[in-house]
XYZ file of C-alpha atoms in Angstrom:
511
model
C -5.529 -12.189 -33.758
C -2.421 -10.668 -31.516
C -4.093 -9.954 -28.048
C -1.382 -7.345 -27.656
C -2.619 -5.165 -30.304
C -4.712 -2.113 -29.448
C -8.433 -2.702 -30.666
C -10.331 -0.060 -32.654
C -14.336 -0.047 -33.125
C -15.771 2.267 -35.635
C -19.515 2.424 -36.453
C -21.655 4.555 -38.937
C -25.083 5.348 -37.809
C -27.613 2.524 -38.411
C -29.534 3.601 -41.311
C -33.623 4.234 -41.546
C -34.703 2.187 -44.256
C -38.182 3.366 -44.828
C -36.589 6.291 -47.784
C -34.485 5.839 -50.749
C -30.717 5.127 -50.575
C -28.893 8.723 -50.784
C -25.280 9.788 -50.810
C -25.133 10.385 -47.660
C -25.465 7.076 -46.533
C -22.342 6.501 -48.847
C -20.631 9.603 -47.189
C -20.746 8.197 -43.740
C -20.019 4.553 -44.592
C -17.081 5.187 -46.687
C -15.519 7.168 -44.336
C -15.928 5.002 -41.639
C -14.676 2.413 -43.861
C -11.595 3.922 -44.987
C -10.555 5.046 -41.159
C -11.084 1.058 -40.945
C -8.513 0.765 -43.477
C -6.040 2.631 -41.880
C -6.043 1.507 -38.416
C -5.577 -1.845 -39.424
C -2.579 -0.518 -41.381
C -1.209 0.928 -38.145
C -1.908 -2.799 -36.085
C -4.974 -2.148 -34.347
C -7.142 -5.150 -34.013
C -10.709 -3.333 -35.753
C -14.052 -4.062 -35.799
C -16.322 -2.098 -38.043
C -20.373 -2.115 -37.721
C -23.136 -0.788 -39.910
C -26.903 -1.623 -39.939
C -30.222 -0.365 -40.379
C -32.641 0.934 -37.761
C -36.388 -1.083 -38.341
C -38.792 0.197 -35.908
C -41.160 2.794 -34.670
C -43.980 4.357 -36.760
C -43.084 5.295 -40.271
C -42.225 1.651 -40.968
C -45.383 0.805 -39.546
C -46.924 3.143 -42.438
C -44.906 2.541 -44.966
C -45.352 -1.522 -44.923
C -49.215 -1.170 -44.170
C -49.169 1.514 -46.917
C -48.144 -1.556 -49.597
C -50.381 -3.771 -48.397
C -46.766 -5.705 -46.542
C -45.855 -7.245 -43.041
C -43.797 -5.246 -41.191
C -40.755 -7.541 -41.189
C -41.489 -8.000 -44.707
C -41.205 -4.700 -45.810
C -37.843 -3.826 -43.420
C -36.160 -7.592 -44.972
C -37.129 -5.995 -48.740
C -35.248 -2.746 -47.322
C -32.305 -3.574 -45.566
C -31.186 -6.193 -48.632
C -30.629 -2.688 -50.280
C -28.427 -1.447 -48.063
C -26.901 -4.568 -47.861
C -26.638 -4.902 -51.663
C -25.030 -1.357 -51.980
C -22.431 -1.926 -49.748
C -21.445 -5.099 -51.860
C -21.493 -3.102 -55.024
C -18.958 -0.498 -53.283
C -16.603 -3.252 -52.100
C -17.216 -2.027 -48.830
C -17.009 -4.794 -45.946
C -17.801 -4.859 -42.430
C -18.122 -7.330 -39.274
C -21.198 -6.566 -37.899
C -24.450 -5.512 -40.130
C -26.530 -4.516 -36.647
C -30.364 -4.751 -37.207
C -32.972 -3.499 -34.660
C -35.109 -6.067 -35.291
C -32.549 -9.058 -34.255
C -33.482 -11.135 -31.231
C -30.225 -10.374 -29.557
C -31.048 -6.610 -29.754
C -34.474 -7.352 -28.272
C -32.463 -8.882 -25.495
C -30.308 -5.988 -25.133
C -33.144 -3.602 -24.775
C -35.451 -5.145 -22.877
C -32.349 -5.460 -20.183
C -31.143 -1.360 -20.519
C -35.065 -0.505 -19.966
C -35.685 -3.142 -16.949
C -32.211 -1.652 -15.534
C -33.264 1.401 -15.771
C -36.521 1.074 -14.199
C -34.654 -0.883 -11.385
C -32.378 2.345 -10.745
C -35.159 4.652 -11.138
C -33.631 6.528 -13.738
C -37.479 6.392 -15.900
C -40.914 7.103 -14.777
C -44.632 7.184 -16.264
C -46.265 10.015 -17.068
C -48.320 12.001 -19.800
C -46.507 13.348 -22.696
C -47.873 16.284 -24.630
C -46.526 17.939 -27.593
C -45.580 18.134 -31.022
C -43.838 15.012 -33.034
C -42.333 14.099 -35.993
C -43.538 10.700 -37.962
C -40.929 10.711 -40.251
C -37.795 11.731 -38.060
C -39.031 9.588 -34.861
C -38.561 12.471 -32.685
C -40.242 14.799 -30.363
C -40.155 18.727 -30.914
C -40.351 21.199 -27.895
C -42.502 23.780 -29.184
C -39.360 26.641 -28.712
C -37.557 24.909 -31.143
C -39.959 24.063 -34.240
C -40.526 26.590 -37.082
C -43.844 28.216 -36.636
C -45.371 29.045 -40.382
C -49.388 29.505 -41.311
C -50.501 27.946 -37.718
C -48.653 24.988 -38.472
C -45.627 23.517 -36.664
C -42.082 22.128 -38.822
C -39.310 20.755 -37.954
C -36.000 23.020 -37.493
C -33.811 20.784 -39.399
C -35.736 18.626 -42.076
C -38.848 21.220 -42.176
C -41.732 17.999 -41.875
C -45.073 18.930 -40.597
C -44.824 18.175 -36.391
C -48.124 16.420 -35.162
C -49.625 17.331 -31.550
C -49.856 14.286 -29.671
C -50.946 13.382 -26.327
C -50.614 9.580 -24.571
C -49.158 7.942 -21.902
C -45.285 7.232 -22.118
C -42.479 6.223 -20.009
C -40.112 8.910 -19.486
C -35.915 9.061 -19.025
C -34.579 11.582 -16.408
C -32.964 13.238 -18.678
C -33.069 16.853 -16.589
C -31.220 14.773 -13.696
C -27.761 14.464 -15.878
C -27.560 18.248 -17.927
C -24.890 19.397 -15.775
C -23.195 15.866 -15.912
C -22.954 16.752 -20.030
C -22.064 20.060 -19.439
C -19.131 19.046 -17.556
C -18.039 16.044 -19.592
C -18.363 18.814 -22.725
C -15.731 20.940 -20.659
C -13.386 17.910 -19.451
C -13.486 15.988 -22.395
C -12.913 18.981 -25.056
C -12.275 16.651 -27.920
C -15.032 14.117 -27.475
C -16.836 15.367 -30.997
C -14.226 16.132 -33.613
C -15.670 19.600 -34.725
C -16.115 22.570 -32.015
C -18.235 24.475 -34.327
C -20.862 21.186 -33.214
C -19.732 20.914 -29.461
C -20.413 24.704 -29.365
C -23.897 24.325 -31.128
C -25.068 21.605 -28.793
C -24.266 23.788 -25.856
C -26.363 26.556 -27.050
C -28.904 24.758 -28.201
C -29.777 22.322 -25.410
C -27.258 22.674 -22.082
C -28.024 26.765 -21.740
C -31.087 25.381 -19.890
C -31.718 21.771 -17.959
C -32.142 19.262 -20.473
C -36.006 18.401 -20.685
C -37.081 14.764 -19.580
C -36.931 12.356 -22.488
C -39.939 10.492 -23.676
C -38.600 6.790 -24.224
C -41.919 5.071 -25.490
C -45.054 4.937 -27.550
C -48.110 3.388 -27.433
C -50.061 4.404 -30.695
C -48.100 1.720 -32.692
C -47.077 -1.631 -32.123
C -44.111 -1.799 -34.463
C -40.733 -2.227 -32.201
C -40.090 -3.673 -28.780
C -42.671 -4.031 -25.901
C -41.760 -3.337 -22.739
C -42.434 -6.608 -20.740
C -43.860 -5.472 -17.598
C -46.100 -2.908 -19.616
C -46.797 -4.168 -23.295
C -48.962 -1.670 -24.729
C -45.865 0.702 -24.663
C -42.712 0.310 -27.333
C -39.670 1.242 -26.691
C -38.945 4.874 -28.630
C -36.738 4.670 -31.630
C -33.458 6.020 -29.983
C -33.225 4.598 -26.575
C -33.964 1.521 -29.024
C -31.093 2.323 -32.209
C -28.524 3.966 -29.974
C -27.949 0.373 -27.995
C -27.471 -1.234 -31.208
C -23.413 -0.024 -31.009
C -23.309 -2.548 -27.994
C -26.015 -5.172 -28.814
C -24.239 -6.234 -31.869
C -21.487 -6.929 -29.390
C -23.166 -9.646 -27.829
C -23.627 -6.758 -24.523
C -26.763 -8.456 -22.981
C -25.023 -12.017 -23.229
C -21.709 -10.478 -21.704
C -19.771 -12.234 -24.687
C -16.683 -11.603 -25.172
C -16.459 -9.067 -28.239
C -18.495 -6.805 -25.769
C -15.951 -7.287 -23.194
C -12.596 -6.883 -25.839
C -14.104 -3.923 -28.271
C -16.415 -1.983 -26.126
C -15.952 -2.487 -22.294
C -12.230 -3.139 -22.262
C -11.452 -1.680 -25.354
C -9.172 1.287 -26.502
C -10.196 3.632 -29.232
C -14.316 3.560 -30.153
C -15.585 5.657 -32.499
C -19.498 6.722 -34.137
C -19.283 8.080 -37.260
C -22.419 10.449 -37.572
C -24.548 13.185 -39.702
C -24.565 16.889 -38.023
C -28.167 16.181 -38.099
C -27.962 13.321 -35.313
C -25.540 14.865 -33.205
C -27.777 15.750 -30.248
C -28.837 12.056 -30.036
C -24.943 11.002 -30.209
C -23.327 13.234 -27.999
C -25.914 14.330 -25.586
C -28.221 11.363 -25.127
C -26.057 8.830 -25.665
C -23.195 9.388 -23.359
C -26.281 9.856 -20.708
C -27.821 6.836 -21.487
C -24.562 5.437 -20.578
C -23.339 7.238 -17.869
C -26.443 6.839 -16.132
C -25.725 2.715 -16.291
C -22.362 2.602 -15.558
C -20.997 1.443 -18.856
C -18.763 2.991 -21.304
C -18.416 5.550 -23.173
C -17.247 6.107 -27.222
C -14.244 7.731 -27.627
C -15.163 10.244 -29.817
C -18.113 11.322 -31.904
C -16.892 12.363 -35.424
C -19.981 14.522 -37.099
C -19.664 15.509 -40.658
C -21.510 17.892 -42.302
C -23.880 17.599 -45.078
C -24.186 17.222 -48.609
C -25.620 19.716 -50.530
C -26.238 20.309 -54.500
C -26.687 23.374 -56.525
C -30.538 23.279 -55.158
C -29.649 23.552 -51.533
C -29.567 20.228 -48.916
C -30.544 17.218 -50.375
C -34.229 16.181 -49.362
C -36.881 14.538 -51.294
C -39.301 17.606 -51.454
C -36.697 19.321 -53.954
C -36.008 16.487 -56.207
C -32.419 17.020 -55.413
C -31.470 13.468 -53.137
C -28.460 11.412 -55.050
C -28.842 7.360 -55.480
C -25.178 6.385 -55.328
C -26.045 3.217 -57.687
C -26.575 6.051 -60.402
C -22.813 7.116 -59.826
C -21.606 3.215 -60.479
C -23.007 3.695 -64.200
C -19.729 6.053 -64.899
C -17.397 4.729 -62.207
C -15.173 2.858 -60.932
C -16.650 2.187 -56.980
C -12.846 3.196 -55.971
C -12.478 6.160 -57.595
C -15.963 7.605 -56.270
C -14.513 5.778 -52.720
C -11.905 8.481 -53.625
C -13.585 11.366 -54.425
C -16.158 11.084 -50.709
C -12.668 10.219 -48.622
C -10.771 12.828 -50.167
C -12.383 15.808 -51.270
C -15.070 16.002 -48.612
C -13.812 18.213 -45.308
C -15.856 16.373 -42.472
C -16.051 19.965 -40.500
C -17.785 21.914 -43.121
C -21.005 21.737 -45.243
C -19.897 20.073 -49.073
C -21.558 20.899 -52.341
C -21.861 17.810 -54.729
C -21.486 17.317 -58.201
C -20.684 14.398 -60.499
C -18.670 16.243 -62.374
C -16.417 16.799 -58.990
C -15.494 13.028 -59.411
C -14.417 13.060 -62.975
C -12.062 16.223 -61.808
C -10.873 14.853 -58.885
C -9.905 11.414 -60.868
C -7.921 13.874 -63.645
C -6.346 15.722 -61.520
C -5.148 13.485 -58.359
C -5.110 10.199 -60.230
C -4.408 10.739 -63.580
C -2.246 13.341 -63.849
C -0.366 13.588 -60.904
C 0.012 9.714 -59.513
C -0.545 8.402 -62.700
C 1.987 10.258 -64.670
C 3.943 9.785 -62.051
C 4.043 5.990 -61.860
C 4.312 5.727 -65.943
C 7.539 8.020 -65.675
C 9.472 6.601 -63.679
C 8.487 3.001 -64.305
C 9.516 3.799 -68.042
C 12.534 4.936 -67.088
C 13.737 2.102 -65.150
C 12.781 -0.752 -67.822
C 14.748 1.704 -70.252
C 18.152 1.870 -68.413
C 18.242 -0.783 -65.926
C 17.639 -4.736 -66.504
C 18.407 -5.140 -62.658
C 17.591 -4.039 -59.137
C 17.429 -0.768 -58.335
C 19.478 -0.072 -55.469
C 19.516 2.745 -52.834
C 22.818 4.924 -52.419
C 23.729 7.536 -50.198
C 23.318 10.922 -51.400
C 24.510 14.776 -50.945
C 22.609 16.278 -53.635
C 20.414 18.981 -52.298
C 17.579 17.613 -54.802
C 17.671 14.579 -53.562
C 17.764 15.326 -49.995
C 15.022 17.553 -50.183
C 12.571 14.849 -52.047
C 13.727 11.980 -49.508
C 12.539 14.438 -46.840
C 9.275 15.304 -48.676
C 8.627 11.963 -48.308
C 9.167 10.978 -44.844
C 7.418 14.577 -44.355
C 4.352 14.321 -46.028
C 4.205 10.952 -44.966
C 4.298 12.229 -41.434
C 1.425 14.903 -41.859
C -0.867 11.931 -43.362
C -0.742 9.965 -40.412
C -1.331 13.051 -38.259
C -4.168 14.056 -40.386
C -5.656 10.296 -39.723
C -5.322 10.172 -36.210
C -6.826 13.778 -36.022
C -9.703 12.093 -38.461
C -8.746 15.226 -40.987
C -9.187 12.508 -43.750
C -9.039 14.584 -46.529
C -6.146 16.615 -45.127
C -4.429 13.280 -45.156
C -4.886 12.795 -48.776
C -4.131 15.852 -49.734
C -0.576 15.400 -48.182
C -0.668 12.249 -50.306
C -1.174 14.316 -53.366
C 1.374 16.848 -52.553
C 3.943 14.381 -52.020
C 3.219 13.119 -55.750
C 3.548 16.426 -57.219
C 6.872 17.080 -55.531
C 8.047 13.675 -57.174
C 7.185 14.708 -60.833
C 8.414 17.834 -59.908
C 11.886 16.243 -59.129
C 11.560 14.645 -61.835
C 11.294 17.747 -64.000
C 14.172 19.197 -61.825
C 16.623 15.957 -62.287
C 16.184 15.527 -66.131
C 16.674 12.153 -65.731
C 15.964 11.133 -69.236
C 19.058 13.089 -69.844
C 21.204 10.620 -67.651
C 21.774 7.635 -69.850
C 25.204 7.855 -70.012
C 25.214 8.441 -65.850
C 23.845 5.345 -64.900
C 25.048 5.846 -61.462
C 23.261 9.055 -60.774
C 20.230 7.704 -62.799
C 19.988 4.797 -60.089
C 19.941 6.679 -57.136
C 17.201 9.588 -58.421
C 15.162 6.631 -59.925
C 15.382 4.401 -56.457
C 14.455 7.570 -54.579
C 10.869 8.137 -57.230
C 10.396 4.256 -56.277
C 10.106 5.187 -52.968
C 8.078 7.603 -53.113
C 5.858 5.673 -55.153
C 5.981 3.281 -52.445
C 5.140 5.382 -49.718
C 1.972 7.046 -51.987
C 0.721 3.794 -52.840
C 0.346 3.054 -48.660
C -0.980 6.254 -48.212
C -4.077 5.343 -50.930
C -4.559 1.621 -50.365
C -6.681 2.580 -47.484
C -9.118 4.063 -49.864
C -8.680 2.457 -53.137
C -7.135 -0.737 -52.068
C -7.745 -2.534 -55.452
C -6.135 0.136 -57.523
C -2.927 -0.007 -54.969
C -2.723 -3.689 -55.341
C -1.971 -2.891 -59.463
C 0.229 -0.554 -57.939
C 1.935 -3.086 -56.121
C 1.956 -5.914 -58.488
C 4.237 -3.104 -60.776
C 6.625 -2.773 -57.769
C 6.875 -6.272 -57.855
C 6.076 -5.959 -53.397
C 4.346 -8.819 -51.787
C 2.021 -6.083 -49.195
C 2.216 -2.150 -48.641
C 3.428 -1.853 -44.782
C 3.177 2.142 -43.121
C 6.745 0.651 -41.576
C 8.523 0.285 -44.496
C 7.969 3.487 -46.178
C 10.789 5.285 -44.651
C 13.225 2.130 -45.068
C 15.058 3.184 -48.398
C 16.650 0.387 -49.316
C 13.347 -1.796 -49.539
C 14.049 -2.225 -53.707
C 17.572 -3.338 -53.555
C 16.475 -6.881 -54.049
C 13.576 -6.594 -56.705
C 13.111 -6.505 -60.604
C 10.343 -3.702 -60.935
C 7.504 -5.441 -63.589
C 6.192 -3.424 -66.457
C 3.683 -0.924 -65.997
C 0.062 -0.950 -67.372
C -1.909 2.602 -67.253
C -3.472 2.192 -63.678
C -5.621 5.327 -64.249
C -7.289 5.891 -67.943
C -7.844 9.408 -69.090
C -12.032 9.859 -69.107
């Protein structure tokens, strides 16, 4: 790998794997993926991490529930995470577990620093918790209903607990957020979040964070106290560095996370406080690093509201590979889903969104021209210099549009990016519809230079998708008769003067 290139490390939350899989998990992956994609298409050196997060109490419950070991029952769970990610073609570099004995040796170092700088204490905790989000509930925040306490965002009954615990000094570092919030404006990509976090938790100090348990055993003991375990997030959120090798000081650590230029944690809305608040703390507070940005999407919601197993309503994405194509649903989750707002789901959405982008507007596109040229031309198609107003205006639609989908990228506006990609396309058939160039057989001349300028264009849409549907693009490319899709040659017009197209096969079927 060139050590001159820029490094880029992207990571999706590490999943629970007590529930079923759900769309969402897809949501986040894929998107994390396919920003993967790209930044290796602009020359960053990239490392990409998922994972699954196999401690704490519910997994405790769940495996003595079926009669299972606890490792047991999080192997049996994690394979299908790991199995659904094969099925989506999706590949990564590190799959970061919780229960790996380098993560042990990560934590057990962050919680023996930490009681070395005095930054955690023991105490009493009382209050209400949730089993089945891992997470503690001050009373002014849960939903009050028939003398019972819920949880504000995924409505499970809260417990009242009482025990011993080791506690973070959490209180110590709320105006430390607050003023990275202000100085760092663009940490999380969304305001509408940064602006809910504020209100919701920096109006007042931040309350001291309870970091262990000791009515379970599942997860990591602290070694100068073993009856306690280390508390689910002070034990997931160091995942991002343990898979790096942080407590052995190796070398990916040093390249991708201490030295390293861009890092980024794809995350749910619904895990943002943990993400931006907690994290950068835990951080801060130990001198190391800290991500980039945090880039929180919003949900996915049906016809019956947020998806959530009380309803009925939650979405295995292995039911969605029984009609598709894993690129074209790939697609449809880059592409149609805006990352600031809430998105409603259908599977009908998919089947549109393949008609409609795929079909008929790059499709048609592609089967056009590529008719046209093995019609009229047994050789090359070279690039000539142009006045035509018509032509000018598509050659600068192109290195236009082209421009706004990179901008989208780096502003992680992913499905503003395709859409550029998909205007682009419609502005070649409409050229197409413009230049009559069916009507040109006798004008060979002209015919070559509006039929080298859709071949670009083709070109440059084809880069645009590969990041998401790479396979498709490499049909695309085979057709073109290119040996690799480069962002660098897109604007370089004469890239075809050289090359017999090949004959085109329908890269997207009608369903």
């Amino acid at each position: 790998m060139n050590k001159n290139k820029k490094t880029f490390y992207i990571t999706t939350p590490i999943y629970y794997p007590s529930g079923s899989l759900h769309i969402g998990h897809l949501f986040s992956t894929n998107l994390a993926w396919v920003i993967k994609n790209y930044k290796i298409k602009r020359n960053y050196d990239v490392k990409f991490l998922t994972g699954s997060d196999e401690h704490g109490q519910k997994i405790e419950k769940k495996a003595k529930e079926l009669n299972m070991e606890n490792k047991d029952y999080v192997d049996m769970q994690t394979n299908k995470f790991i199995d659904l990610w094969k099925l989506y073609q999706i590949d990564y570099d590190f799959f970061s577990r919780t229960t790996n004995l380098e993560h042990r040796e990560c934590i057990i170092k962050i919680f023996n620093d930490m009681l070395e700088k005095k930054l955690i204490y023991k105490s009493l905790y009382k209050g209400l918790y949730s089993i089945e989000d891992e997470e503690f509930i001050p009373e002014t925040q849960a939903i009050k209903k028939d003398n019972n306490f819920y949880h504000p965002i995924s409505n499970h009954q809260l417990e009242v607990i009482e025990e011993e615990s080791y506690f973070f000094k959490m209180k110590n570092f709320t105006k430390w957020i607050s003023d990275f919030f202000d100085n760092n404006p663009n940490f999380i990509v969304g305001q509408k979040i940064t602006k809910e976090l504020k209100n919701n938790f920096l109006e007042h100090d931040l309350n001291d964070l309870s970091i262990t348990r000791i009515s379970f055993s599942w997860g990591i003991p602290v070694p100068s106290d073993p009856k306690h375990i280390v508390y689910v997030w002070l034990d997931a959120l160091f995942n991002y560095i343990s898979a790096l090798g942080y407590a052995q000081n190796d070398t990916n650590y040093i390249k991708y996370w201490k030295e390293g230029n861009e890092i980024i944690h794809v995350v749910g809305k619904e895990i943002t406080r943990f993400h931006c608040i907690y994290w950068p703390i835990f951080l801060h507070s130990l001198n190391l690093r800290i991500p980039s940005k945090i880039l929180a999407h919003g949900w996915i919601i049906t016809s019956e509201g947020k998806m959530s197993k009380s309803k009925g309503n939650v979405i295995n994405p292995l039911d969605l590979l029984k009609d598709f194509d894993p690129e074209i649903i790939k697609y449809y989750f880059a592409a149609k889903m805006s990352i600031e707002n809430d998105n409603v789901f259908d599977k009908k959405f998919i089947l549109q969104a393949y008609n409609a982008d795929l079909v008929n507007t790059i499709g048609n596109l592609i089967s056009r021209t590529i008719t046209m040229v093995h019609k009229n031309f047994s050789q090359s198609i070279k690039f000539k210099q142009t006045n035509d107003e018509q032509d000018l205006f598509i050659i600068a639609s192109i290195n236009n549009h082209f421009d706004l989908y990179i901008k989208y990228f780096d502003q992680y506006n992913i499905n503003l990016a395709f859409d550029a990609m998909i205007e682009l396309a419609r502005d070649l058939n409409k050229y197409i519809d413009l230049t009559t160039p069916w009507k040109l057989t006798n004008d060979l001349s002209r015919l070559e230079i509006i039929l080298n300028i859709l071949l670009n264009g083709i070109y440059a849409i084809t880069a645009m998708l590969e990041p998401v549907m790479p396979n498709y693009s490499k049909k695309i490319q085979n057709i073109l008769n290119i040996s690799s899709l480069s962002f660098e040659e897109v604007k370089k017009m004469e890239k075809f003067d050289q090359i017999l197209i090949n004959k085109s096969d329908i890269i997207f079927p009608r369903k």
